[in-house]
XYZ file of C-alpha atoms in Angstrom:
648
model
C -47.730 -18.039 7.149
C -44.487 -18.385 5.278
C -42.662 -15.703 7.737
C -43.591 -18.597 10.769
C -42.212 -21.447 8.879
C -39.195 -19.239 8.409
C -38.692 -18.022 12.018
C -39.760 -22.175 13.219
C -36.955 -23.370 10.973
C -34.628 -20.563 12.271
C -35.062 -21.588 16.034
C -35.165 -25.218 15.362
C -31.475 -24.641 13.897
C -30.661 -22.030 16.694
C -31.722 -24.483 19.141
C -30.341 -27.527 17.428
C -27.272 -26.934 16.114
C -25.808 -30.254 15.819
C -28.769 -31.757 13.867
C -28.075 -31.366 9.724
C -31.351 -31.418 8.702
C -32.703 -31.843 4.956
C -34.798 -29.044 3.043
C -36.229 -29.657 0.022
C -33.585 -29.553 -3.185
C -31.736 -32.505 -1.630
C -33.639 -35.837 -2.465
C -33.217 -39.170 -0.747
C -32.299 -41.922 -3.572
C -33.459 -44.984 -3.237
C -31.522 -48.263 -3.597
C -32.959 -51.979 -4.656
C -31.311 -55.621 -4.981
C -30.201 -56.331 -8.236
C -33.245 -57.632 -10.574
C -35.779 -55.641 -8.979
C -34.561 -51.683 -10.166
C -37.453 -49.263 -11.603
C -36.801 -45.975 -12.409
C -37.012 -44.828 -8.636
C -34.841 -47.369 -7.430
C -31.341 -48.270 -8.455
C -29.216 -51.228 -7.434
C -25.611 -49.463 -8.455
C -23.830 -47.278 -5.616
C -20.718 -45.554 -7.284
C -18.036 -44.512 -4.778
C -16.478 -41.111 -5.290
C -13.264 -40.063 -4.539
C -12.347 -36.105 -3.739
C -8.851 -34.170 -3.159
C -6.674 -35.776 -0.559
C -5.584 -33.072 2.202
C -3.045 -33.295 5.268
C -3.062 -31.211 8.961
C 0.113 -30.732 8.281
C 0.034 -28.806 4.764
C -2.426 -26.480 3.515
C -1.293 -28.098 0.112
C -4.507 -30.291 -1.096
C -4.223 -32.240 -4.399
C -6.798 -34.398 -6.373
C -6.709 -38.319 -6.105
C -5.508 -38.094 -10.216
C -1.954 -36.472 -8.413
C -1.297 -39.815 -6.831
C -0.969 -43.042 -8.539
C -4.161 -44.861 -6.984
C -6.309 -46.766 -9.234
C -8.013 -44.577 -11.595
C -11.166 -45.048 -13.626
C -10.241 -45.176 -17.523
C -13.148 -42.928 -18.784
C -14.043 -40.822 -16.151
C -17.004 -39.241 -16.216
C -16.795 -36.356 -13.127
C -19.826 -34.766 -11.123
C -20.416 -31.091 -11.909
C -18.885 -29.032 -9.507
C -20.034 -25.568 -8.184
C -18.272 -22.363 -7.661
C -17.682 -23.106 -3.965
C -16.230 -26.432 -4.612
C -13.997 -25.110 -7.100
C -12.911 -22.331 -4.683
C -12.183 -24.478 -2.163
C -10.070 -26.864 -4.454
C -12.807 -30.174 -4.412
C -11.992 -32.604 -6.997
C -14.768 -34.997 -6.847
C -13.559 -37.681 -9.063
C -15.346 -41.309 -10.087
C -13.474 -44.342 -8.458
C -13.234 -47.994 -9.777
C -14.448 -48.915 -6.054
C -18.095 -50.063 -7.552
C -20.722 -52.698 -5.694
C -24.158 -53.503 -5.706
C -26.696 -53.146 -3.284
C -26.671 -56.068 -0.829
C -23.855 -57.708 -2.649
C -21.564 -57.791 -0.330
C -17.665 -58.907 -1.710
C -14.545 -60.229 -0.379
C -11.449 -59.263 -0.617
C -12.213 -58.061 -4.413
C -9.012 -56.784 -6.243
C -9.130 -53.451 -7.626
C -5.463 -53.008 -9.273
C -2.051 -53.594 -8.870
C 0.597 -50.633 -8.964
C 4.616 -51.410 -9.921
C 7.368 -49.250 -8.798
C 10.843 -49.875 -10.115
C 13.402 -47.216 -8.620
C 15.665 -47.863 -11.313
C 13.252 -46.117 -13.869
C 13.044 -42.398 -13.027
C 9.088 -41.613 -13.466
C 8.091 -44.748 -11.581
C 10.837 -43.225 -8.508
C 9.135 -40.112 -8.988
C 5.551 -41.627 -8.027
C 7.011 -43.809 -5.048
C 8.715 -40.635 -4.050
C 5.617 -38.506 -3.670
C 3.678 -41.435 -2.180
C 6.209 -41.890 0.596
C 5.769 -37.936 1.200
C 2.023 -38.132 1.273
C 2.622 -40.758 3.816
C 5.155 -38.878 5.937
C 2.876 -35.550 5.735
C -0.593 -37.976 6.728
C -2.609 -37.100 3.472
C -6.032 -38.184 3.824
C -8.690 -39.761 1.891
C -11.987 -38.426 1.364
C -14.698 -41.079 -0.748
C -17.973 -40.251 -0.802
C -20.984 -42.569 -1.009
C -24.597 -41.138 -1.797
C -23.134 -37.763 -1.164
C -22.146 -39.362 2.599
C -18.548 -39.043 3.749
C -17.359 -42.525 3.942
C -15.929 -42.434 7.596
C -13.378 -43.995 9.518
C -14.263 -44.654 13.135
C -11.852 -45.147 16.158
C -11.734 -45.076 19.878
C -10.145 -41.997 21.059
C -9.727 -40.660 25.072
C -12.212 -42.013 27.557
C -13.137 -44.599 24.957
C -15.549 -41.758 23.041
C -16.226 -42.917 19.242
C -14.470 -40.310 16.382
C -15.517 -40.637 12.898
C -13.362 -39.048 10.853
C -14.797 -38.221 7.568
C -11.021 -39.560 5.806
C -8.686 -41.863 6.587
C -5.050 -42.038 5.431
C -3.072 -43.185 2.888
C -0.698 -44.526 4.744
C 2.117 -44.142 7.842
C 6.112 -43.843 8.349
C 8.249 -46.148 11.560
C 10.662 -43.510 12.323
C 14.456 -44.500 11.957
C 14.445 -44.927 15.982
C 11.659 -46.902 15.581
C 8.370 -44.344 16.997
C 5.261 -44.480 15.173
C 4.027 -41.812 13.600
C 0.271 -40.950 13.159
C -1.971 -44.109 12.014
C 1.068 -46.537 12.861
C -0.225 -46.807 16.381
C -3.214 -48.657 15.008
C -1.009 -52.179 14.027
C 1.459 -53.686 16.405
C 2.654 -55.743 13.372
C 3.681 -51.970 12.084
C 7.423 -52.049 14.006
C 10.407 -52.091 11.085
C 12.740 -49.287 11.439
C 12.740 -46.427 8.656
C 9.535 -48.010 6.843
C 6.190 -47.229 5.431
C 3.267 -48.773 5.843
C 0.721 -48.402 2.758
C -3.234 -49.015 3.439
C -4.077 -50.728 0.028
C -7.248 -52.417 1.705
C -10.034 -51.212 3.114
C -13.304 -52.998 4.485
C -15.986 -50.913 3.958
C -19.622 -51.609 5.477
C -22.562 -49.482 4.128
C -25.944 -49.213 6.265
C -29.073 -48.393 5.305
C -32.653 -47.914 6.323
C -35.715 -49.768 4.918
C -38.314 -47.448 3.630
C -41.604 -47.427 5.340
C -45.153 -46.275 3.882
C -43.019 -44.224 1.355
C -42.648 -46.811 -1.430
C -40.248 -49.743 -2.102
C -36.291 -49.844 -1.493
C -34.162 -48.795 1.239
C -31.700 -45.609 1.798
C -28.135 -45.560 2.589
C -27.456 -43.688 6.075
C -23.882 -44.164 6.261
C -21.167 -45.742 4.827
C -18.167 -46.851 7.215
C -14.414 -48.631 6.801
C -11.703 -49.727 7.743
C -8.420 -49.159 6.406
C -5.722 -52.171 6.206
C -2.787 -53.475 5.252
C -2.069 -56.429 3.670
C 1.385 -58.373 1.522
C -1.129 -60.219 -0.285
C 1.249 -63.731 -0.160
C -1.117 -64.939 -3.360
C -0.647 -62.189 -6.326
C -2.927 -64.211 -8.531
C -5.751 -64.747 -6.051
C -5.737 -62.234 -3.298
C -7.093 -63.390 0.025
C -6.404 -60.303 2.466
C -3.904 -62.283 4.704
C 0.148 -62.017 4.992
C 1.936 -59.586 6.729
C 1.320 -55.827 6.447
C 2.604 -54.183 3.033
C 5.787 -52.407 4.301
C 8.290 -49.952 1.837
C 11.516 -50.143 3.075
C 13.037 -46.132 2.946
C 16.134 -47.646 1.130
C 14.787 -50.313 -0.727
C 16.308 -50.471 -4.328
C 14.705 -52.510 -6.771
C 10.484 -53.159 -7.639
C 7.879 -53.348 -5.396
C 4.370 -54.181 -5.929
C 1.298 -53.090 -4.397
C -1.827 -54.427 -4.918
C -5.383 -52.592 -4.160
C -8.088 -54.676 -2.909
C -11.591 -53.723 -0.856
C -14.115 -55.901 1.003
C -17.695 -54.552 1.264
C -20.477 -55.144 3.479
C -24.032 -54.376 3.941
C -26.001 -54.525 7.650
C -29.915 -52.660 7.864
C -29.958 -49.943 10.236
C -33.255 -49.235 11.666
C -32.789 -46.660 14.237
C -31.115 -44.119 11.876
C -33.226 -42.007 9.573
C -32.271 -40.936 6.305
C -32.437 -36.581 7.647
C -30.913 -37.297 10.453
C -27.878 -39.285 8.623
C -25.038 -36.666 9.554
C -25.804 -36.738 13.136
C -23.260 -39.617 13.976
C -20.267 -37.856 12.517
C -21.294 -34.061 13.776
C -21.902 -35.933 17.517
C -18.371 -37.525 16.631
C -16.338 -34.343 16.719
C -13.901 -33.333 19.126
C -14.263 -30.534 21.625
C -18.244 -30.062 20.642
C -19.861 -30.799 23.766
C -17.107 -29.284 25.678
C -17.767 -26.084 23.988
C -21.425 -25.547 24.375
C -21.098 -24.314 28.049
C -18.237 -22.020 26.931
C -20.444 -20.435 23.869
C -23.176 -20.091 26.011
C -21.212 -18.590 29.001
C -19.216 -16.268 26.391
C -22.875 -15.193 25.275
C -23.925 -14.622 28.648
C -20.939 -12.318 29.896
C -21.238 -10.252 26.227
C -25.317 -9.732 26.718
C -24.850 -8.745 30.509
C -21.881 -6.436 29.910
C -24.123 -4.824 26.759
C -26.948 -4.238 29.373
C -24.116 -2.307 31.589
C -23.025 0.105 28.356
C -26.215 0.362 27.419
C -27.935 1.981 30.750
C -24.827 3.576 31.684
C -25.229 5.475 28.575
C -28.783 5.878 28.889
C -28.537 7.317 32.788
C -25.617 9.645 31.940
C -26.995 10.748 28.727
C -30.618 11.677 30.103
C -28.898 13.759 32.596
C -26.502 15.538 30.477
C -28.970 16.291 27.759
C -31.852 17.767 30.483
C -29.187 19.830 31.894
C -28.027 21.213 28.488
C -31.962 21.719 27.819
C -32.189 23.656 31.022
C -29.527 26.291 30.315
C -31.552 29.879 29.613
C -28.485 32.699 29.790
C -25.761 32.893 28.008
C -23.040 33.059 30.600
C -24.364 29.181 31.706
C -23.639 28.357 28.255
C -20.220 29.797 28.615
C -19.547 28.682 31.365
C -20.522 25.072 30.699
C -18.758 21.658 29.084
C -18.727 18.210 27.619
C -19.899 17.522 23.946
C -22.150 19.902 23.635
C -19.051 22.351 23.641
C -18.172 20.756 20.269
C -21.487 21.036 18.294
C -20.401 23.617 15.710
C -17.647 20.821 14.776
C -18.603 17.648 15.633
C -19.898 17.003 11.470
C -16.685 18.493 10.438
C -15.149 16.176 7.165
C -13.049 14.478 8.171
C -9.699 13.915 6.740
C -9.351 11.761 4.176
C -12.824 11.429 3.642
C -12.236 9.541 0.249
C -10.591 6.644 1.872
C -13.097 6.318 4.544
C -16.246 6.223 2.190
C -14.730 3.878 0.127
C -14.244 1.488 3.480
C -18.093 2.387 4.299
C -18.990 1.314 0.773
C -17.119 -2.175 1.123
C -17.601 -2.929 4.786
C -21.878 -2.544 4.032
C -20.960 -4.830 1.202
C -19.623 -7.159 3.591
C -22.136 -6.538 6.247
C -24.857 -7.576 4.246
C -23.510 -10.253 2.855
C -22.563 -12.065 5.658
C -25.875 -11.730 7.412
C -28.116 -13.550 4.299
C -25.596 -15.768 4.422
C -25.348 -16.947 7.638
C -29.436 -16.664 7.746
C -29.024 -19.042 4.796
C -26.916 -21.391 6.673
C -29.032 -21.273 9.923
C -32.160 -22.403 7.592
C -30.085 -25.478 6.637
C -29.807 -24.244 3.191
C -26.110 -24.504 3.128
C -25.367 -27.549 5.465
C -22.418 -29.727 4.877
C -24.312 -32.008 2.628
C -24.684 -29.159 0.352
C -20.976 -28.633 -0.614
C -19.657 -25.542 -1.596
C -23.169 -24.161 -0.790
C -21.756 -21.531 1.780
C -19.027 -20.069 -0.507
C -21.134 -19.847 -3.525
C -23.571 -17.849 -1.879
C -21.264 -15.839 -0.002
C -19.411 -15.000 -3.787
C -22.680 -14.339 -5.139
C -24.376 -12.342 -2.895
C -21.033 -10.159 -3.097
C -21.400 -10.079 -6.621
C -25.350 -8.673 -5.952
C -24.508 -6.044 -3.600
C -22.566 -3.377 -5.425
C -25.137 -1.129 -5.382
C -25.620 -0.853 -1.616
C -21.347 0.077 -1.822
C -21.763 2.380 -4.463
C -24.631 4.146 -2.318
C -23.127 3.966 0.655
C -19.630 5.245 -0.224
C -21.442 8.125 -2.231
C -23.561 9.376 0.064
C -21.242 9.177 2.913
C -18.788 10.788 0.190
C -20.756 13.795 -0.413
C -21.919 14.497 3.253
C -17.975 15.066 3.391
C -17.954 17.557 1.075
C -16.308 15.418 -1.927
C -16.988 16.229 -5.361
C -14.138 13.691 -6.970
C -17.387 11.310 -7.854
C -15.719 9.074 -10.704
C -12.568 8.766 -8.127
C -14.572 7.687 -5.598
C -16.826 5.562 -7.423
C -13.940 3.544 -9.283
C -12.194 3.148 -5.714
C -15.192 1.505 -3.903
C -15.220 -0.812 -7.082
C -11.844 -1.845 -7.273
C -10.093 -1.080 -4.112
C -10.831 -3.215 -1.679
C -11.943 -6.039 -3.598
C -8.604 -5.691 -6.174
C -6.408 -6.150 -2.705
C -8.590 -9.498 -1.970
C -7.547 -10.393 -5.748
C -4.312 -9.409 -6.166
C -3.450 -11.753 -2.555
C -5.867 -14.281 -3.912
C -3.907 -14.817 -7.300
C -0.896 -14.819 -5.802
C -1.744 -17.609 -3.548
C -3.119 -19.187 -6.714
C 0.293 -18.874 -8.452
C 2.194 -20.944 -5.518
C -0.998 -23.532 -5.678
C -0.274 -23.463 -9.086
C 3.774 -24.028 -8.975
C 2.948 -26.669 -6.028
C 0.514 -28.662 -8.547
C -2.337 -28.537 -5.487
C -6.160 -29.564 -6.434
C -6.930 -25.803 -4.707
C -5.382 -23.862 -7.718
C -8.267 -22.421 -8.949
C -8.367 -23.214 -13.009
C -7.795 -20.439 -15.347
C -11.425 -20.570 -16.909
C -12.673 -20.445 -13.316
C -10.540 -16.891 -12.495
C -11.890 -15.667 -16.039
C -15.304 -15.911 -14.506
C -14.765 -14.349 -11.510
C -13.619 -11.445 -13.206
C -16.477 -11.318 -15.210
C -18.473 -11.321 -12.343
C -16.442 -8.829 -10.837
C -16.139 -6.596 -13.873
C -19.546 -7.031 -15.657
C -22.136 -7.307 -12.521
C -20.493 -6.444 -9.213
C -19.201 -3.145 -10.972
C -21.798 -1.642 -13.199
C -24.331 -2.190 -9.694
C -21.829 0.190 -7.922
C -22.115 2.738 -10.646
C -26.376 2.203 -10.427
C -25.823 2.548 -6.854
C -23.205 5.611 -6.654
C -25.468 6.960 -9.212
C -28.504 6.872 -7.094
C -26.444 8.327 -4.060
C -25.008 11.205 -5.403
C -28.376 12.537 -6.925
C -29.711 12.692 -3.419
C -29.550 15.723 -1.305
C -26.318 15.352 1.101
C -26.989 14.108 4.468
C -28.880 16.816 6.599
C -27.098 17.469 9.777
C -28.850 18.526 13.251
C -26.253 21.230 14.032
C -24.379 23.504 11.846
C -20.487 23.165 11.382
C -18.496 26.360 12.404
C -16.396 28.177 9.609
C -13.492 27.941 11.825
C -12.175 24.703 13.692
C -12.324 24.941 17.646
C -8.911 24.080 19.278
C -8.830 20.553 20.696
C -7.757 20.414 24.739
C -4.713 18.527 25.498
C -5.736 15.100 26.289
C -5.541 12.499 29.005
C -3.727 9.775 28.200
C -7.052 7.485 28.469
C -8.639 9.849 25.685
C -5.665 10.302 23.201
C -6.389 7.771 19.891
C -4.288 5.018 20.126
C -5.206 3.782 23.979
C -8.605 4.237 23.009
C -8.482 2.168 19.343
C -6.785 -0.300 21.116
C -9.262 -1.162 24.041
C -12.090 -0.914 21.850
C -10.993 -4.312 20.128
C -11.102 -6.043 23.346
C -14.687 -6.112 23.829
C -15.765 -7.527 20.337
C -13.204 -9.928 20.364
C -13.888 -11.507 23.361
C -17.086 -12.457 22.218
C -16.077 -14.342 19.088
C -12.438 -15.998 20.225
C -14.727 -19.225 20.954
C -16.265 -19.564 17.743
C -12.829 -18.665 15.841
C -11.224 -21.649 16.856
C -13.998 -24.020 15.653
C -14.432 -21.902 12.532
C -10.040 -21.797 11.895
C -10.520 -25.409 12.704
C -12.791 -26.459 9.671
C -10.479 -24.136 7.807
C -6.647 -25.955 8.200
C -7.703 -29.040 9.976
C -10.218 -29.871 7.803
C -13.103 -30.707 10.296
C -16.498 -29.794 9.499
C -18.503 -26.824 10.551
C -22.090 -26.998 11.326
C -22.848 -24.812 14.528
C -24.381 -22.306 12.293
C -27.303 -21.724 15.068
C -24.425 -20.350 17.408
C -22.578 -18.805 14.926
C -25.463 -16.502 13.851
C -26.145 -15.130 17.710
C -22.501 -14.932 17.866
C -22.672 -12.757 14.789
C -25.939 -10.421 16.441
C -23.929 -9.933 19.946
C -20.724 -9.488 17.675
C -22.688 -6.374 15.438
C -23.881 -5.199 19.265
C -20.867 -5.374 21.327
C -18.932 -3.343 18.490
C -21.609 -0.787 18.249
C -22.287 -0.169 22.242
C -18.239 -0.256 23.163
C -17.828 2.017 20.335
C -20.694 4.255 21.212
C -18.944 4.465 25.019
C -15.484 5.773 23.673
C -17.068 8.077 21.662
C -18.535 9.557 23.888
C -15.701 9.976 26.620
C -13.551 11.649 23.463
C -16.749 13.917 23.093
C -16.886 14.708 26.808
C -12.819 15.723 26.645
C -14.218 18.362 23.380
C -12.482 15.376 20.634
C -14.696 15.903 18.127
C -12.891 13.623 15.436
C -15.063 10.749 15.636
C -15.489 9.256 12.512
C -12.253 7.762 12.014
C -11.936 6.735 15.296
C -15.357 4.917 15.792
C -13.992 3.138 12.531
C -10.701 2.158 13.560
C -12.093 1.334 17.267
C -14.373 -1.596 16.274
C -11.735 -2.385 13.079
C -9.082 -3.089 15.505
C -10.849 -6.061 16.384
C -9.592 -7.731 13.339
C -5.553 -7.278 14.997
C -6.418 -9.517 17.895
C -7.971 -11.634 15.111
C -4.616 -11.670 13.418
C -2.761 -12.091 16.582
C -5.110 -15.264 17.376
C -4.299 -16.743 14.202
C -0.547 -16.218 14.943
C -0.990 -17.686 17.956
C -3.196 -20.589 16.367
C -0.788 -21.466 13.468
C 1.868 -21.959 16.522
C 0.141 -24.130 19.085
C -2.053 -25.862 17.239
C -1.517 -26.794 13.738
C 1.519 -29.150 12.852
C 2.000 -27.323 9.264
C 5.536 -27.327 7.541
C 7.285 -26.195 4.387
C 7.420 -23.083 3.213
C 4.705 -22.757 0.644
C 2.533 -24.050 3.309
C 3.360 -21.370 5.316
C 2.995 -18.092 2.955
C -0.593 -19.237 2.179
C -1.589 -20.339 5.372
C -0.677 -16.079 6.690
C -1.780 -14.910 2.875
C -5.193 -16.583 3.204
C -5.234 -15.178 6.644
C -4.587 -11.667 5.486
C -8.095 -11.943 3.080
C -9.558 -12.776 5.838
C -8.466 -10.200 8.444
C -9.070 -7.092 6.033
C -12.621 -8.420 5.489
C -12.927 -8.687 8.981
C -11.765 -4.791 9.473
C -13.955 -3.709 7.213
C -16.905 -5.625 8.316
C -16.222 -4.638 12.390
C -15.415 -1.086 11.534
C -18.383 -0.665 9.341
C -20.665 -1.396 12.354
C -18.543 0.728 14.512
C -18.836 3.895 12.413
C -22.529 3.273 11.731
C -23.365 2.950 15.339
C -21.366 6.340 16.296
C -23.206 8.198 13.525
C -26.472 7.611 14.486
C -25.528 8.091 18.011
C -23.799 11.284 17.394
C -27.232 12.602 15.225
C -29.350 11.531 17.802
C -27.814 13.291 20.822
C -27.268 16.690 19.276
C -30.699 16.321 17.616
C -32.387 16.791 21.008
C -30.737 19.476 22.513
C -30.959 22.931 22.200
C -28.340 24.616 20.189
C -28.079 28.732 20.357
């Protein structure tokens, strides 16, 4: 019973994708009037503010950094390891209303610059370059995004889930980002500030499920207003402009208008869908995913009874063979039996690789299962990376098994070398990038430097789970037998042919990238997308097919070059099959290249070294997670073919 609720929630998130539905864990709250609260129902909806973040810096930093109106004893939300990871800084705000109260024009605070005084410069300074870089807001009400909607091309609705601070008039007079939103925005060499927003909250009566009503969604507007009367603010004037050269003080006072209207066609599970429908290039994209799907499942089909027909006739003419002059006198990969399970060189390296890339393998199936079951939707933040850390954290004894095993079937007897390697390898690499990204975060004063306390406890989890698991688990695989081979290995190497261009390494590393790549290059560009440009991800239906046709296309067009090398009497497969699928992670690297180029706007320097550094994490995970599948596929393949034929 409980596997066909799984497999009904798993195609109702296959099938719809777009739809960020609730499972339990994640209760509605419900909101009353003021006077009639119980204990179920509140009348106070806080507003919470998170790290601000720009498309054109990969430098976020917490609302705190900038000199908004601040709360005086803040009281912050927990946060979870993903949050933290990805630098969120959920912060209380002093924006604070009751429910169906609405307010206008409400002051919040007033903020005085003087550029004579050298701190208050400082502030001004960094304002005006959070304008001129298009940092964003992000407030959240009721764990909502609080959106900002706008007509973009062919009059289609975007709701972005921030708005900005503010915008700059270039010196010849173009506006720049949200200054196309004002005609009153037209000075020369001046910046607009948005120190008003109106904000309108919706919500949904409760029906049959007891008394109050639930918010499903939370909307503004952002503005900019003088504010002619300081002492009783009235949201009129002429738009709050900074002058790039102004010398002397300027004021800017913070004010907010909020408003409440029912919504009755909107229910509270459903209360994403307006902002996921919202996003550009969706509904573009579903043909293309499902076309890119189609080609990869049809071209599978082709490897797949190619190597079926060819290998049913090669293996019942090999079985057919009765004198020994036939045998002599015939070839292809049966030629190469007495070698084919030769170690192969560097065998130490390679385990270690197996070890981490089944680490990886694993992980990133539960996880995306996870996310597919809605567990880790975008109302769930930092869900996804928390369980991806953690399950990574779990699995050291599957890479301690793995790399053993493989380890000893090559012949190894270094144990403790190998052991320590899978442990700290791969995963010290990821570190010793990671910290040094932290270390510019750090010098750049960015909300996404992760805390010191917080890099303490991943090394504890590193240290004192991840790598006492390996040991259980290279324990376990080096008291088992080694891996019993079909065919013995000959004392003495046979000679390798000189090969055809086609067959030499290096052509045939390089085409077997091509295959696996193609099938992902769609689903890259949303997924770098929700990375640097801060737009959500949610297509986790897609994304876990994707990842099935990605684990078969890498095993099938690795399985196809293997065997051509073993038909031309190659017999050293096992780096090859790894390197074959691995090399899918270069065009991955190349994409990015070409992604950071064309389509991001990001400047600076810093900006730049952790944009390619974060990139690198992610392309050696990649190359061990591709060439993982690629080696396991060509090992079974290899067993099974000279398992059924005779061998003199």
């Amino acid at each position: 019973m409980a596997s066909s609720a799984l497999l009904v929630l798993l195609l109702a998130a296959i099938l719809r994708p777009g739809a960020a539905f609730y499972l339990p864990g994640l209760a509605p709250v419900s909101f009353c009037e003021q006077g009639k609260e119980t204990p179920e129902c509140k009348s106070d909806i806080e507003l919470f503010v998170n790290r601000l973040d720009s498309v054109e810096s990969v430098l976020p930093y917490e609302y705190a950094a900038f000199d908004f109106c601040q709360v005086e004893k803040e009281k912050r939300p927990s946060e979870n390891l993903g949050q933290v990871l990805f630098g969120e800084r959920i912060e209380q705000s002093p924006y604070r209303f009751k429910f169906k109260e609405s307010k206008k024009c409400e002051e919040v605070c007033t903020k005085t610059y003087t550029t004579t005084d050298t701190q208050s410069k400082q502030k001004l300074e960094f304002l005006k370059k959070s304008m001129l870089l298009n940092y964003q807001h992000h407030w959240i009400v009721d764990n909502m995004p609080v959106t900002w909607c706008y007509e973009v091309e062919d009059k289609k609705k975007f709701c972005n889930p921030g708005f900005p601070i503010g915008c700059y008039m270039t010196e010849e007079g173009h506006p720049k980002d949200a200054c196309v939103i004002n005609s009153e925005f037209h000075e020369k060499d001046t910046f607009y500030i948005f120190n008003h927003v109106d904000i309108t909250i919706y919500y949904h009566v409760v029906e049959n499920e007891g008394q109050g009503s639930r918010l499903v969604a939370a909307k503004l507007e952002p503005r900019s207003f003088k504010h002619t009367h300081p002492d009783k603010p009235d949201c009129s004037g002429p738009p709050m402009e900074i002058k790039n050269t102004y010398i002397g003080e300027i004021k800017i006072k913070y004010t907010y208008s909020v408003s409440f209207e029912e919504q009755k066609e909107i229910r509270w599970a459903s209360r994403w869908d307006y902002i996921l429908e919202s996003m550009p290039h969706t509904h573009i994209q579903w043909f293309s995913i499902m076309n890119s799907l189609v080609i990869v499942l049809f071209l599978s089909g082709m490897v797949a009874m190619i190597m079926l027909r060819t290998l049913h006739k090669d293996i019942a003419r090999y079985n057919q063979i009765d004198s020994m002059e036939d045998a002599q006198e015939e070839f292809g990969w049966k030629l190469v039996h007495g070698d084919i399970f030769r170690p192969p060189r560097k065998g130490m390296l390679l385990s270690v690789f197996l070890g981490s890339g089944t680490q990886i393998l694993i992980m990133t199936f539960i996880t995306l299962f996870f996310a597919c079951l809605g567990f880790l939707s975008p109302a769930n933040r930092g869900a996804l990376m928390t369980c991806a850390v953690v399950l990574w954290v779990l699995l050291g004894t599957p890479a301690g098994y793995v790399a053993s095993r493989f380890y000893k079937s090559f012949g190894g007897e270094k144990w403790k070398t190998n052991v320590l390697l899978t442990s700290f390898l791969c995963p010290g690499i990821v570190f010793a990038d990671f910290f040094l990204m932290n270390l510019i975060l750090w010098g750049e004063g960015s909300s996404a430097a992760i805390p010191f306390g917080t890099l303490v406890a991943i090394l504890a989890l590193w240290f004192c789970i991840s790598v006492p698991l390996t040991f259980i688990g290279a324990y376990f695989g080096f008291k088992k037998n080694a891996i019993e081979h079909p065919v013995r290995t000959n004392q003495i190497p046979r000679q390798i042919p000189e090969q055809s261009f086609y067959t030499k390494p290096l052509p045939g590393i390089i085409m077997g990238g091509i295959l696996p790549f193609g099938c992902i290059f769609i689903q890259l560009f949303f997924i770098l997308n929700s990375i640097w440009s801060h737009q959500m991800y949610y297509m986790f239906g897609f994304l876990f097919l994707v990842f099935i046709i990605l684990v078969i296309t890498c095993s099938e067009a690795t399985i196809l070059l293997c065997y051509f090398h073993l038909c031309a009497e190659d017999y050293h497969w096992q780096w090859r099959s790894f390197l074959t699928s691995g090399f899918t992670a270069v065009y991955f690297l190349i994409y990015a290249i070409h992604y950071f180029y064309s389509k991001l706007q990001i400047t600076g320097t810093a900006s730049t070294i952790l944009y390619f550094g974060y990139t690198m994490i992610m392309v050696l995970i990649f190359f061990l997670f591709t060439g993982t599948i690629g080696f396991f596929a060509c090992f079974w393949f290899v067993t099974k073919i000279y398992s059924v034929v005779k061998v003199d």
